[in-house]
Short mmCIF file of C-alpha atoms in Angstrom, two decimals:
data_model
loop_
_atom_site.label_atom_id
_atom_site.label_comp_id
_atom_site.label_asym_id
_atom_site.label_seq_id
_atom_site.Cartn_x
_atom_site.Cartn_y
_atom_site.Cartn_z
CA UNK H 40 286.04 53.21 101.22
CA UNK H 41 287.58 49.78 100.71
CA UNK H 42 285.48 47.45 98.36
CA UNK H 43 285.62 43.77 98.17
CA UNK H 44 284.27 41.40 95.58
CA UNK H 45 281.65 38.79 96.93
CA UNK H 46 278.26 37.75 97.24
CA UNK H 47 275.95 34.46 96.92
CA UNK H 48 275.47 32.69 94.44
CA UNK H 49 271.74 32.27 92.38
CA UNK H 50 270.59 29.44 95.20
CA UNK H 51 270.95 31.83 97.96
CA UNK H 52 274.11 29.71 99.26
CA UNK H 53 277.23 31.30 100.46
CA UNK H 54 280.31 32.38 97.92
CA UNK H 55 282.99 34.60 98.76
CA UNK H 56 284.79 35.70 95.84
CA UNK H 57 287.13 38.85 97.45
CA UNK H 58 290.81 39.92 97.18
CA UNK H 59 291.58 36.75 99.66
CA UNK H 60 290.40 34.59 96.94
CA UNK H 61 287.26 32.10 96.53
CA UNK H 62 285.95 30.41 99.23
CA UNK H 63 282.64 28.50 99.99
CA UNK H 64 281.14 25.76 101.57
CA UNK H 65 282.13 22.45 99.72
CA UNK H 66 279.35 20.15 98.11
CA UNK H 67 277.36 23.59 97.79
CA UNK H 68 279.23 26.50 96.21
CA UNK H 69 282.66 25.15 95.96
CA UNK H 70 282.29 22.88 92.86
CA UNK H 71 284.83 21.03 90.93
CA UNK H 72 283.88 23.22 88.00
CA UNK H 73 284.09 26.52 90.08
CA UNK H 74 287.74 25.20 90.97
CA UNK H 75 288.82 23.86 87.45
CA UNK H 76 287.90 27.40 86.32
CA UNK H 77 288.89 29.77 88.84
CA UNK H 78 292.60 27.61 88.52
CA UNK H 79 292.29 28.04 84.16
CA UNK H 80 291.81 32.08 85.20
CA UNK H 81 295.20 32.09 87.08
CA UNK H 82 297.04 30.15 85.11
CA UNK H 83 295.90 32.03 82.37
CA UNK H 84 296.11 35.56 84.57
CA UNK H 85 299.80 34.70 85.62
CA UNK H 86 301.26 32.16 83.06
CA UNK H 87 302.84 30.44 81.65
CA UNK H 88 305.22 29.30 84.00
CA UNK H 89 305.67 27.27 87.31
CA UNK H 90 302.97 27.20 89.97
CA UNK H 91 303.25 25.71 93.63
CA UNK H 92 299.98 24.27 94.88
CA UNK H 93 299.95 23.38 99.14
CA UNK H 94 296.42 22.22 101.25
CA UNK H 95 295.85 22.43 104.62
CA UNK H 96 294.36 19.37 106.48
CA UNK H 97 290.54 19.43 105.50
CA UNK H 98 289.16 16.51 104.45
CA UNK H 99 288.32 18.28 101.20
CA UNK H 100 291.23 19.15 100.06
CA UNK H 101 291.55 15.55 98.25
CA UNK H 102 289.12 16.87 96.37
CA UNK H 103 290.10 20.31 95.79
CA UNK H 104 293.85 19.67 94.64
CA UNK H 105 293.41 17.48 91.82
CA UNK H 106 290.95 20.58 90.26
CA UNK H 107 293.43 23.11 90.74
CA UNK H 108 296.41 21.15 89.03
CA UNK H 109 293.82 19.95 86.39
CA UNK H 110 292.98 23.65 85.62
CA UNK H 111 296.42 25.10 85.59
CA UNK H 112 297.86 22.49 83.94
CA UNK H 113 295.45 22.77 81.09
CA UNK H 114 296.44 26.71 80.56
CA UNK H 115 300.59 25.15 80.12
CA UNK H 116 301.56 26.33 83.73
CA UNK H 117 304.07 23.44 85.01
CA UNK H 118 302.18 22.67 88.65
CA UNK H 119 304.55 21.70 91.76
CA UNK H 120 302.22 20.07 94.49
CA UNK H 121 303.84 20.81 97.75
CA UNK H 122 301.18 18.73 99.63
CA UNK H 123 300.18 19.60 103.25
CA UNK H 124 302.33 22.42 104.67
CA UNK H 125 301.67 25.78 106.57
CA UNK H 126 300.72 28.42 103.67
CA UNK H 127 303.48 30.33 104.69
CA UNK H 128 306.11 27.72 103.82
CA UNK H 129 304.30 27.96 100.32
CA UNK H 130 304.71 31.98 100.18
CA UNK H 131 308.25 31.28 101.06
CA UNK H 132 308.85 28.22 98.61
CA UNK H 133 307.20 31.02 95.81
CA UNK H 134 309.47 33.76 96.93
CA UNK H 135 312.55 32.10 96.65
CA UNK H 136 312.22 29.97 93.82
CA UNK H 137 311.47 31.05 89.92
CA UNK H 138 307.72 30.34 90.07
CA UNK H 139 305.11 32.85 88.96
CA UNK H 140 302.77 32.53 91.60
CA UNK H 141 300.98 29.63 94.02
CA UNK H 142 297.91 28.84 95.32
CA UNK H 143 297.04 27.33 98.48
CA UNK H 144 293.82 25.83 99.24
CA UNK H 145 292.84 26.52 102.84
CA UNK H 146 289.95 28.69 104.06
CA UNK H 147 292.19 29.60 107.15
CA UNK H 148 290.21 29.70 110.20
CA UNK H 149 286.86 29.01 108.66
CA UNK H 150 285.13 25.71 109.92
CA UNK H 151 285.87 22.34 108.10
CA UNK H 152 282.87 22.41 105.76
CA UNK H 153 284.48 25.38 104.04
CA UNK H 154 287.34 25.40 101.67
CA UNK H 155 289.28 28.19 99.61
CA UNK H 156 291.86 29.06 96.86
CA UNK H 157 294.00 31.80 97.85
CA UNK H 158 296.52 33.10 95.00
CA UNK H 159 299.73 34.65 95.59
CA UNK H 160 302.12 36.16 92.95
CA UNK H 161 305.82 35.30 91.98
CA UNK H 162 306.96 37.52 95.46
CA UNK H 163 304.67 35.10 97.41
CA UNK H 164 302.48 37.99 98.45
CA UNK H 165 298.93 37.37 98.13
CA UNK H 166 297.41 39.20 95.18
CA UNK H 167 296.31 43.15 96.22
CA UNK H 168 293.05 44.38 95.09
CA UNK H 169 293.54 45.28 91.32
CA UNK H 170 295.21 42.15 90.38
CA UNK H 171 292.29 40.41 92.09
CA UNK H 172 289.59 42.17 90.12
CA UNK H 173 292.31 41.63 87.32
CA UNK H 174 292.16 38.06 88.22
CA UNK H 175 288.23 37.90 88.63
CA UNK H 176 287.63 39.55 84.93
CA UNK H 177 289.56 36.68 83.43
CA UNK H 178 287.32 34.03 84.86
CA UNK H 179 283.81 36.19 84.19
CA UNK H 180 285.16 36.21 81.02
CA UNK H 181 285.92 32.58 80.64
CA UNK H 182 288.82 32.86 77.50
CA UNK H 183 290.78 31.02 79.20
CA UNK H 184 294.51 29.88 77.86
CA UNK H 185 294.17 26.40 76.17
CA UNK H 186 297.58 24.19 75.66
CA UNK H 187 297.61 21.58 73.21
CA UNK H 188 297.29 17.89 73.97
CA UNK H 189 301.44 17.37 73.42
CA UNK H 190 302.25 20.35 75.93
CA UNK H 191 301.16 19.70 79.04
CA UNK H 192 303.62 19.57 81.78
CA UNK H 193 303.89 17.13 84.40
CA UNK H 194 302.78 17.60 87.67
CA UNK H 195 305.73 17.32 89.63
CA UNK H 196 306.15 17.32 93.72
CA UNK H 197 308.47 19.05 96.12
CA UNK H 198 308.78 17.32 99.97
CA UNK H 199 311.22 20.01 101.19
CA UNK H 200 309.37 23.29 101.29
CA UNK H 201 308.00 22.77 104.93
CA UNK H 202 311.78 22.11 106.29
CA UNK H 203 313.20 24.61 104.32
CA UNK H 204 310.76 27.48 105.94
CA UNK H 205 311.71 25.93 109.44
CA UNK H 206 315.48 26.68 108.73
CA UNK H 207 314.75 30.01 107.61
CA UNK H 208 312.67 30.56 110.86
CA UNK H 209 315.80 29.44 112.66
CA UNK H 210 318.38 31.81 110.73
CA UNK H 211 316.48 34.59 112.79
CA UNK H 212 316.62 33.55 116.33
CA UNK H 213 318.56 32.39 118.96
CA UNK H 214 318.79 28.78 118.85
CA UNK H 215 321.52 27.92 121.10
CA UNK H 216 319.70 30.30 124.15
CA UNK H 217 316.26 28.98 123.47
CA UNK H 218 317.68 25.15 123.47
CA UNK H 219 320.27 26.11 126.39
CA UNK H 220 316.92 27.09 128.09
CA UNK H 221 315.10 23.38 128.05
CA UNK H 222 311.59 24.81 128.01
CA UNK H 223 308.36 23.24 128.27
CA UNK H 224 306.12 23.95 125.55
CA UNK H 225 302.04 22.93 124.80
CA UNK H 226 301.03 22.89 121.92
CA UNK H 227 297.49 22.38 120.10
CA UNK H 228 297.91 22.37 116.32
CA UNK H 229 294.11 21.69 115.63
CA UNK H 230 295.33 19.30 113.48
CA UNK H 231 295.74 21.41 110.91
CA UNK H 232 298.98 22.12 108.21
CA UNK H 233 301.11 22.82 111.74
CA UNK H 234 301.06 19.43 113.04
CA UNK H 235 303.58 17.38 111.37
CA UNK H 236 306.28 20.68 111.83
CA UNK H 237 305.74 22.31 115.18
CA UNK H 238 306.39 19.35 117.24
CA UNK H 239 309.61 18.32 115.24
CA UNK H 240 310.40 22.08 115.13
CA UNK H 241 309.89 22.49 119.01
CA UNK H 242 311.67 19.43 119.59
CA UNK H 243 314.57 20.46 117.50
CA UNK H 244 314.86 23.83 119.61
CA UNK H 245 315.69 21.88 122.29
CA UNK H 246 311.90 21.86 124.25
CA UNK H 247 310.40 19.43 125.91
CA UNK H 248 307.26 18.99 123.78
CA UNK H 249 303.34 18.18 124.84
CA UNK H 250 301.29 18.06 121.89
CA UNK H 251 297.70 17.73 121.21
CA UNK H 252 295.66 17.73 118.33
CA UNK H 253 298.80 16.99 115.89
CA UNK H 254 297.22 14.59 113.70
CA UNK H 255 296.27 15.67 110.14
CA UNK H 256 294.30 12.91 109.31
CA UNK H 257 292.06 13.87 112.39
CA UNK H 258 288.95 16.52 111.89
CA UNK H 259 289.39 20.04 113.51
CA UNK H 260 288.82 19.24 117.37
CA UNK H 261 287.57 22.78 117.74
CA UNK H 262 286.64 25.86 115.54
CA UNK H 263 290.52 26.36 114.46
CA UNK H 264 290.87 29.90 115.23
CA UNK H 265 293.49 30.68 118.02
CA UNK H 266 291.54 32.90 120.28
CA UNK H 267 290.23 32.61 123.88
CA UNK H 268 287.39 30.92 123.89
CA UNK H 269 289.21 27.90 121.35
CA UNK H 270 291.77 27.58 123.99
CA UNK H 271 290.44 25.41 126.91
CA UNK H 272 291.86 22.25 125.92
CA UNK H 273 295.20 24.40 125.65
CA UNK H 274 294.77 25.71 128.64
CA UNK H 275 294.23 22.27 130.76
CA UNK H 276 297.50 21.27 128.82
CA UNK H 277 299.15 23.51 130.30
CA UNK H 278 298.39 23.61 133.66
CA UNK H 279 298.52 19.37 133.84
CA UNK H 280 301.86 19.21 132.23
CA UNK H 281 303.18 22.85 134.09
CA UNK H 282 304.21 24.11 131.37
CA UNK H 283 306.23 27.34 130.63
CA UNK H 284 304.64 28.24 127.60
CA UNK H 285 301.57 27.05 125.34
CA UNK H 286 300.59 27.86 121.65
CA UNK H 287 298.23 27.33 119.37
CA UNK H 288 297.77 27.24 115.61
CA UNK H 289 294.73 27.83 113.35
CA UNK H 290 294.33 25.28 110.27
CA UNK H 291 296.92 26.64 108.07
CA UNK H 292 299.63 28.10 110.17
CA UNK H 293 299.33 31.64 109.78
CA UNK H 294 297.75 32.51 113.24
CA UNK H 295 298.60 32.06 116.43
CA UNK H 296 297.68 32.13 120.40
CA UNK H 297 299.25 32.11 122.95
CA UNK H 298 298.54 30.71 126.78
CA UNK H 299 301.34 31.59 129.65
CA UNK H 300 302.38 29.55 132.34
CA UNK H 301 299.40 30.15 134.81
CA UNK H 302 296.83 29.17 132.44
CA UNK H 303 295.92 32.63 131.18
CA UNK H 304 294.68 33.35 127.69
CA UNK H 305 295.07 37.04 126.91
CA UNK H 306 293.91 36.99 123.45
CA UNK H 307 295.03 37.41 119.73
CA UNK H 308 296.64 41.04 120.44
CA UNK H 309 299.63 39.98 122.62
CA UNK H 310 301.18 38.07 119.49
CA UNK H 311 301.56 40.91 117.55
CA UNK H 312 302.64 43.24 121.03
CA UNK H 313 304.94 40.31 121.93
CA UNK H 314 306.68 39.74 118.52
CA UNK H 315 307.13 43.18 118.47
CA UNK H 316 308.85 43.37 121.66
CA UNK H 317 311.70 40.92 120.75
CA UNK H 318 311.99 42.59 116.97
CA UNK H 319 311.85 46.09 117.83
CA UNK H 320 314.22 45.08 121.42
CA UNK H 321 316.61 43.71 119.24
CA UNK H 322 317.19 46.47 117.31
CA UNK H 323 315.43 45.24 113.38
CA UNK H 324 315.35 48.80 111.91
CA UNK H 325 311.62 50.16 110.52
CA UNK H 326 308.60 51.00 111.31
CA UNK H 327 305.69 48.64 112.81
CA UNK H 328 303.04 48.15 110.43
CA UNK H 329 299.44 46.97 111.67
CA UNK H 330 295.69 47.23 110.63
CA UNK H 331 293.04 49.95 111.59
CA UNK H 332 291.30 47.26 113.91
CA UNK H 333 294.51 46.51 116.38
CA UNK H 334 294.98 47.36 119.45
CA UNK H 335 296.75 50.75 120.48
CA UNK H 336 299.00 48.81 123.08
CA UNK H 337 300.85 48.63 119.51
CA UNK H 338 301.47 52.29 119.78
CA UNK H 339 302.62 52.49 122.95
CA UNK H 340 305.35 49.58 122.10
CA UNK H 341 306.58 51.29 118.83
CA UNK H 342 306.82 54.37 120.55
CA UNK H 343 308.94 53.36 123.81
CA UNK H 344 311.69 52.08 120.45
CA UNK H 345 311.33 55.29 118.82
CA UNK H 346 309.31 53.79 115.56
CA UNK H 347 306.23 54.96 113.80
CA UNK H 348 303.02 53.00 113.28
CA UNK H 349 301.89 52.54 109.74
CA UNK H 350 298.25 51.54 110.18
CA UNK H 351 296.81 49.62 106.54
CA UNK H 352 293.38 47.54 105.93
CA UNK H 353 292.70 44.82 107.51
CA UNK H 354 293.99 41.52 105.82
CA UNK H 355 297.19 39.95 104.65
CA UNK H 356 297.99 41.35 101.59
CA UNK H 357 297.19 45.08 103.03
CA UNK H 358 299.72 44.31 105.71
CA UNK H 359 302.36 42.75 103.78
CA UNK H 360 302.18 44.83 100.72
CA UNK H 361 302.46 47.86 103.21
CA UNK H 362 305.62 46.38 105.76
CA UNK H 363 307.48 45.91 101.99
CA UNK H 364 306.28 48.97 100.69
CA UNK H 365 307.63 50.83 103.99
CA UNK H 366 310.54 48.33 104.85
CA UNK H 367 309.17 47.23 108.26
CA UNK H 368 310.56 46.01 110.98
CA UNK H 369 307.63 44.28 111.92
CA UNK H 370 304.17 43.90 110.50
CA UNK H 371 301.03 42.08 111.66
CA UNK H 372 296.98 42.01 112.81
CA UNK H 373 295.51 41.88 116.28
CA UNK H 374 294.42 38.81 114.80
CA UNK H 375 297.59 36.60 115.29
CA UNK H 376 299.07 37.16 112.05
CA UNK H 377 302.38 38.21 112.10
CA UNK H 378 305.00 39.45 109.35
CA UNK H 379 308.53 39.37 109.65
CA UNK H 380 310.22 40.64 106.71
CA UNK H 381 313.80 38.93 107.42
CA UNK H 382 312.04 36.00 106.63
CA UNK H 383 308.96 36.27 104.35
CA UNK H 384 305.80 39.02 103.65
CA UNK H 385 303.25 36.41 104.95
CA UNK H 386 301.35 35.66 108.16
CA UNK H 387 303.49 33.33 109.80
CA UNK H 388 302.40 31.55 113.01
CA UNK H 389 305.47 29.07 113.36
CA UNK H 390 307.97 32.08 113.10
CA UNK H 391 305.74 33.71 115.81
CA UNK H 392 306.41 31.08 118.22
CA UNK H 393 309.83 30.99 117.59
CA UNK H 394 310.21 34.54 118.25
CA UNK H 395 308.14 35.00 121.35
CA UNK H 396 310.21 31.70 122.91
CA UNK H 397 313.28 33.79 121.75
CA UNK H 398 311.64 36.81 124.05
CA UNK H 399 310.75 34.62 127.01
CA UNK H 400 314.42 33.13 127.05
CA UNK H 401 316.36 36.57 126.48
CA UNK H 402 314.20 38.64 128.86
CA UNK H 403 314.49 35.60 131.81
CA UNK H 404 310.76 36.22 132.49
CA UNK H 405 307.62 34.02 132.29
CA UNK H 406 305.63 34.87 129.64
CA UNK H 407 302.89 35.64 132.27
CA UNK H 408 305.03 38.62 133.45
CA UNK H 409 305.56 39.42 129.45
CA UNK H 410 301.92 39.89 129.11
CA UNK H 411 301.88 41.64 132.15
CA UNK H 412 304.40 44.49 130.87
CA UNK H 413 302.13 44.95 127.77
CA UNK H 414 300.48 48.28 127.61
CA UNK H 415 296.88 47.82 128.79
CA UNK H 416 293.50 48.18 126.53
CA UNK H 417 290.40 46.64 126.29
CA UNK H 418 289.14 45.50 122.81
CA UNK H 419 285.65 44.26 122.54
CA UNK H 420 284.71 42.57 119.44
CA UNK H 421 281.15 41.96 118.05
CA UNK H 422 279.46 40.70 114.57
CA UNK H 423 276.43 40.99 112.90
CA UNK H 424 275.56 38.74 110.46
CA UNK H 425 275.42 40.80 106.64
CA UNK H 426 274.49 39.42 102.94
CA UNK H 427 277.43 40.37 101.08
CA UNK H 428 275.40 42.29 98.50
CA UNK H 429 273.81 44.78 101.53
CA UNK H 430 276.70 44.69 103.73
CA UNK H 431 278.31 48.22 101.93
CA UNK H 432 275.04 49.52 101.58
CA UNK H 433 274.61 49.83 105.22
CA UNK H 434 278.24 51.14 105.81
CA UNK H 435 277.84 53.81 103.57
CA UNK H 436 274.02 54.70 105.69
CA UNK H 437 275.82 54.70 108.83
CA UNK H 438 278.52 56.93 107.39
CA UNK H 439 276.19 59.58 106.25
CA UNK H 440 274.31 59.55 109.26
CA UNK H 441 277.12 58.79 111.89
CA UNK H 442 277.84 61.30 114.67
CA UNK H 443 280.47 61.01 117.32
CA UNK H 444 281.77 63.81 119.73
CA UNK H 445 284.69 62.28 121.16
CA UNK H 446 285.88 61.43 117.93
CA UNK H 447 289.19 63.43 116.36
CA UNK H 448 289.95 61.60 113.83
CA UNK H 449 287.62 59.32 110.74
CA UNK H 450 289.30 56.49 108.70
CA UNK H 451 287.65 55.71 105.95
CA UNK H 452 290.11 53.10 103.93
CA UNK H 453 288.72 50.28 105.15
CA UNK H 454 284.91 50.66 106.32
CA UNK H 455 284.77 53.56 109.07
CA UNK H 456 286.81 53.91 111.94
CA UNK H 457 286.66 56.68 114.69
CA UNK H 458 289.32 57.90 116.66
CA UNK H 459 289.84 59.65 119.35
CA UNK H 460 292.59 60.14 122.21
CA UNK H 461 291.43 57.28 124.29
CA UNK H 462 289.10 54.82 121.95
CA UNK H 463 288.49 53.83 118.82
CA UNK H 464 285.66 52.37 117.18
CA UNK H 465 286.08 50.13 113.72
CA UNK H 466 282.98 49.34 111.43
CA UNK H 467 284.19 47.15 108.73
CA UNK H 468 282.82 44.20 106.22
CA UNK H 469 284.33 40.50 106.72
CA UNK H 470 286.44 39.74 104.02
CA UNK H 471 285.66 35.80 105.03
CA UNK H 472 282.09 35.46 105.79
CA UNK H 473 278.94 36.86 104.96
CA UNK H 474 279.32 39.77 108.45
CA UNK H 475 280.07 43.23 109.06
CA UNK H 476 282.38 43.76 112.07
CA UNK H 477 282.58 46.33 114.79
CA UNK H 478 285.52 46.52 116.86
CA UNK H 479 286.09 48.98 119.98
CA UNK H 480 288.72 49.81 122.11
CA UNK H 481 289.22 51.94 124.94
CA UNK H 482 291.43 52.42 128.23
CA UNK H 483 288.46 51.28 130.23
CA UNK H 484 286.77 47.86 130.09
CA UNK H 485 283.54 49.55 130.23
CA UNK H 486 283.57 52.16 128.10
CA UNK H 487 285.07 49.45 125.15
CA UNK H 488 282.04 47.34 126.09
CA UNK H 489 279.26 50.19 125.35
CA UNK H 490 280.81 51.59 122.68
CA UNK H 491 280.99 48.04 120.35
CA UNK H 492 277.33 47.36 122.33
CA UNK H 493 276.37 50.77 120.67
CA UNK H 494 278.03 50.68 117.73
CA UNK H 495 276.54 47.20 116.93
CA UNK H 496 273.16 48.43 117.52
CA UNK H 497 273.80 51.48 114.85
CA UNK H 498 274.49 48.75 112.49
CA UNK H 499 271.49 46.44 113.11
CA UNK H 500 269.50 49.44 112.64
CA UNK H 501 270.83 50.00 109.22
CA UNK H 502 270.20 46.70 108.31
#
């Protein structure tokens, strides 16, 4: 059963050190010194060498920065500070340059009183689980590498990384159709890492462009997680300005939702069926690869283009370590995040766009009759709140004690999942906050509805 690596600190305050890499709430767990060290471990883990360094939009990222450059540049590693740009457009810069690794300080779609570091190696994949407990034994044990007062490197800057992942998002699709096609397009950014790219990228495909929330310097107008519930102000966009299509981005541009022309938010799910549809239709060969918590409508798409379905943990690294490993077409999370290896192995929200416009344009169909050709499931999603340091305790009770008829099938790589021919159930630890997750999904809204209700229950018992 998948581990992670996290808990609280002594005051009882939350601190989530796990393969995604530290993250906590700022002016309480996340301390300069916490940063300034955890930045000494990786530039003494993966230097010497050149590291890239990109922020989302959170106020404390002014804060955050100057730690992380200050502790790799004392271990010798030569620090390039990309600035604010979408973390994929940092796994790309990584990727195709000679750097040894990056770190980008964003705690994704965590509220604005959080902030993380996330570290990716020199392929601009985010470390896997042994090079993060590799990574997390070097700061425990605090020997960190020490250069000499007459060789430290500059800290230099690089303003191009965030257009140079927009052209490569372009080299995949089909500009001249998608600008030929004079779309409308909504967007809400949350004013997050997207803002300052999506407009000018939209705008550059040829769309007519109605933004909101595209101001960095703004706070987070709403929890910045693309799903339903987030989406009202996206949704009254769209329907004021009728437009064709609407999107939205989390803080730091690797999720996305979607809203179609008559105002409906389908959730998270259709990104990853959609972007599959226009990969997979256009022939990319490979298999999909997803996690064990998204949905089976997956399946059912794979299947109709006569690919497999390579099923990993949940998270980034599990997905794009796996859709490399496996040379996939097509990778991504019920979540949002999409992978699309012509162009990088990270969750990449502005490449999702780009491809689901490219669908909407080839297919000559609203995206509302899109969503409607999507195989139909209902997943129901619920959380209980955990302390890191029980949370695998209880999973492993419920395992030993866990009985299920209808199930064929137990996954036990990442928490416990049951399968059988028509549902699924998925018990699994946040890798992000301090709660243990259980996902269900079944051809019937009802029978999705008890099982997580159920399931959830099982779990509080435990507790």
């Amino acid at each position: 059963m998948m581990n992670a690596l996290s808990g609280y600190n002594t005051s009882g305050k939350p601190l989530k050190i796990t393969i995604a890499g530290v993250r906590g709430i700022v002016g309480e767990t996340l301390t300069p010194e916490l940063l300034v060290n955890f930045s000494q471990a990786f530039g003494t883990y993966a230097g010497p060498g050149r590291v890239l360094v990109s922020r989302d939009t959170r106020v404390s990222g002014r804060m955050v920065e100057p730690c992380v450059c200050s502790g790799l540049t004392a271990t010798g590693c030569e620090v390039v500070r990309l600035g604010v740009v979408p973390t994929p457009a940092l796994q790309l810069a990584v990727r195709q340059s000679d750097a040894i690794g990056g770190v980008a300080i964003t705690a994704g779609h965590n509220d604005a009183r959080w902030n993380a570091l996330k570290f990716c190696r020199e392929d601009g994949i985010y470390l896997n689980d042994k090079q993060a407990e590799e990574l997390l034994n070097v700061y425990h044990q605090k020997e960190f590498t020490k250069a000499a007062w007459d060789k430290l490197p500059p800290v230099g800057s690089d303003e191009f990384a965030g257009d140079c992942h927009l052209e490569a998002i372009k080299q995949q699709i089909d500009v001249d159709a998608i600008r030929a096609a004079g779309l409308k397009v909504a967007i809400d950014c949350a004013n997050g890492a997207c803002s300052k790219f999506t407009p000018r990228f939209l705008a550059d495909l040829g769309c007519e462009v109605v933004a909101i929330n595209d101001d960095p310097d703004l706070p987070f107008p709403h929890e910045p997680l693309p799903t339903p519930p987030n989406l009202s102000q996206l949704r009254a966009l769209v329907a004021a300005a009728k437009a064709d299509v609407g999107f939205a981005h989390d803080a730091d541009g690797d999720r996305l939702g979607i809203v179609t022309e008559t105002g409906e938010a389908p959730g998270e799910e259709y990104t990853l069926c959609l972007a599959a549809e226009m990969v997979l239709g256009r022939g990319d060969p490979g298999p999909v690869v997803t996690n064990l918590s998204t949905t089976m409508a997956i399946d059912d798409i794979a299947r109709k283009y006569g690919r497999k379905v390579i099923r990993a943990g949940v998270g980034q690294v599990f997905i794009a370590e796996s859709a490399l490993n496996y040379e996939a077409a097509i990778a991504g999370e019920g979540s949002g995040g999409i992978v699309f290896p012509r162009i990088n192995y990270a969750h990449d929200s502005i490449a999702a766009l780009a491809h689901i416009l490219n669908l909407v344009v080839e297919r000559r169909q609203p995206l509302s009759t899109l969503v409607a050709e999507v195989p139909k499931y209902t997943i129901v999603k619920r959380e209980i709140v955990c302390p890191p340091q029980r949370a695998y305790t209880v999973l492993e009770e419920l395992r030993r004690g866990l009985e299920a008829p209808w199930a064929e099938a137990v996954d036990l790589d990442d928490g416990i999942k049951l399968i059988g021919s028509d549902r699924w159930v998925h018990i699994r630890v946040s890798m992000t906050e301090p709660r243990i997750r259980v996902i269900a999904e079944a051809s019937a809204e009802g029978l999705a509805m008890d099982l997580a209700d159920d399931y959830a229950r099982l779990v509080e018992r435990s507790m």
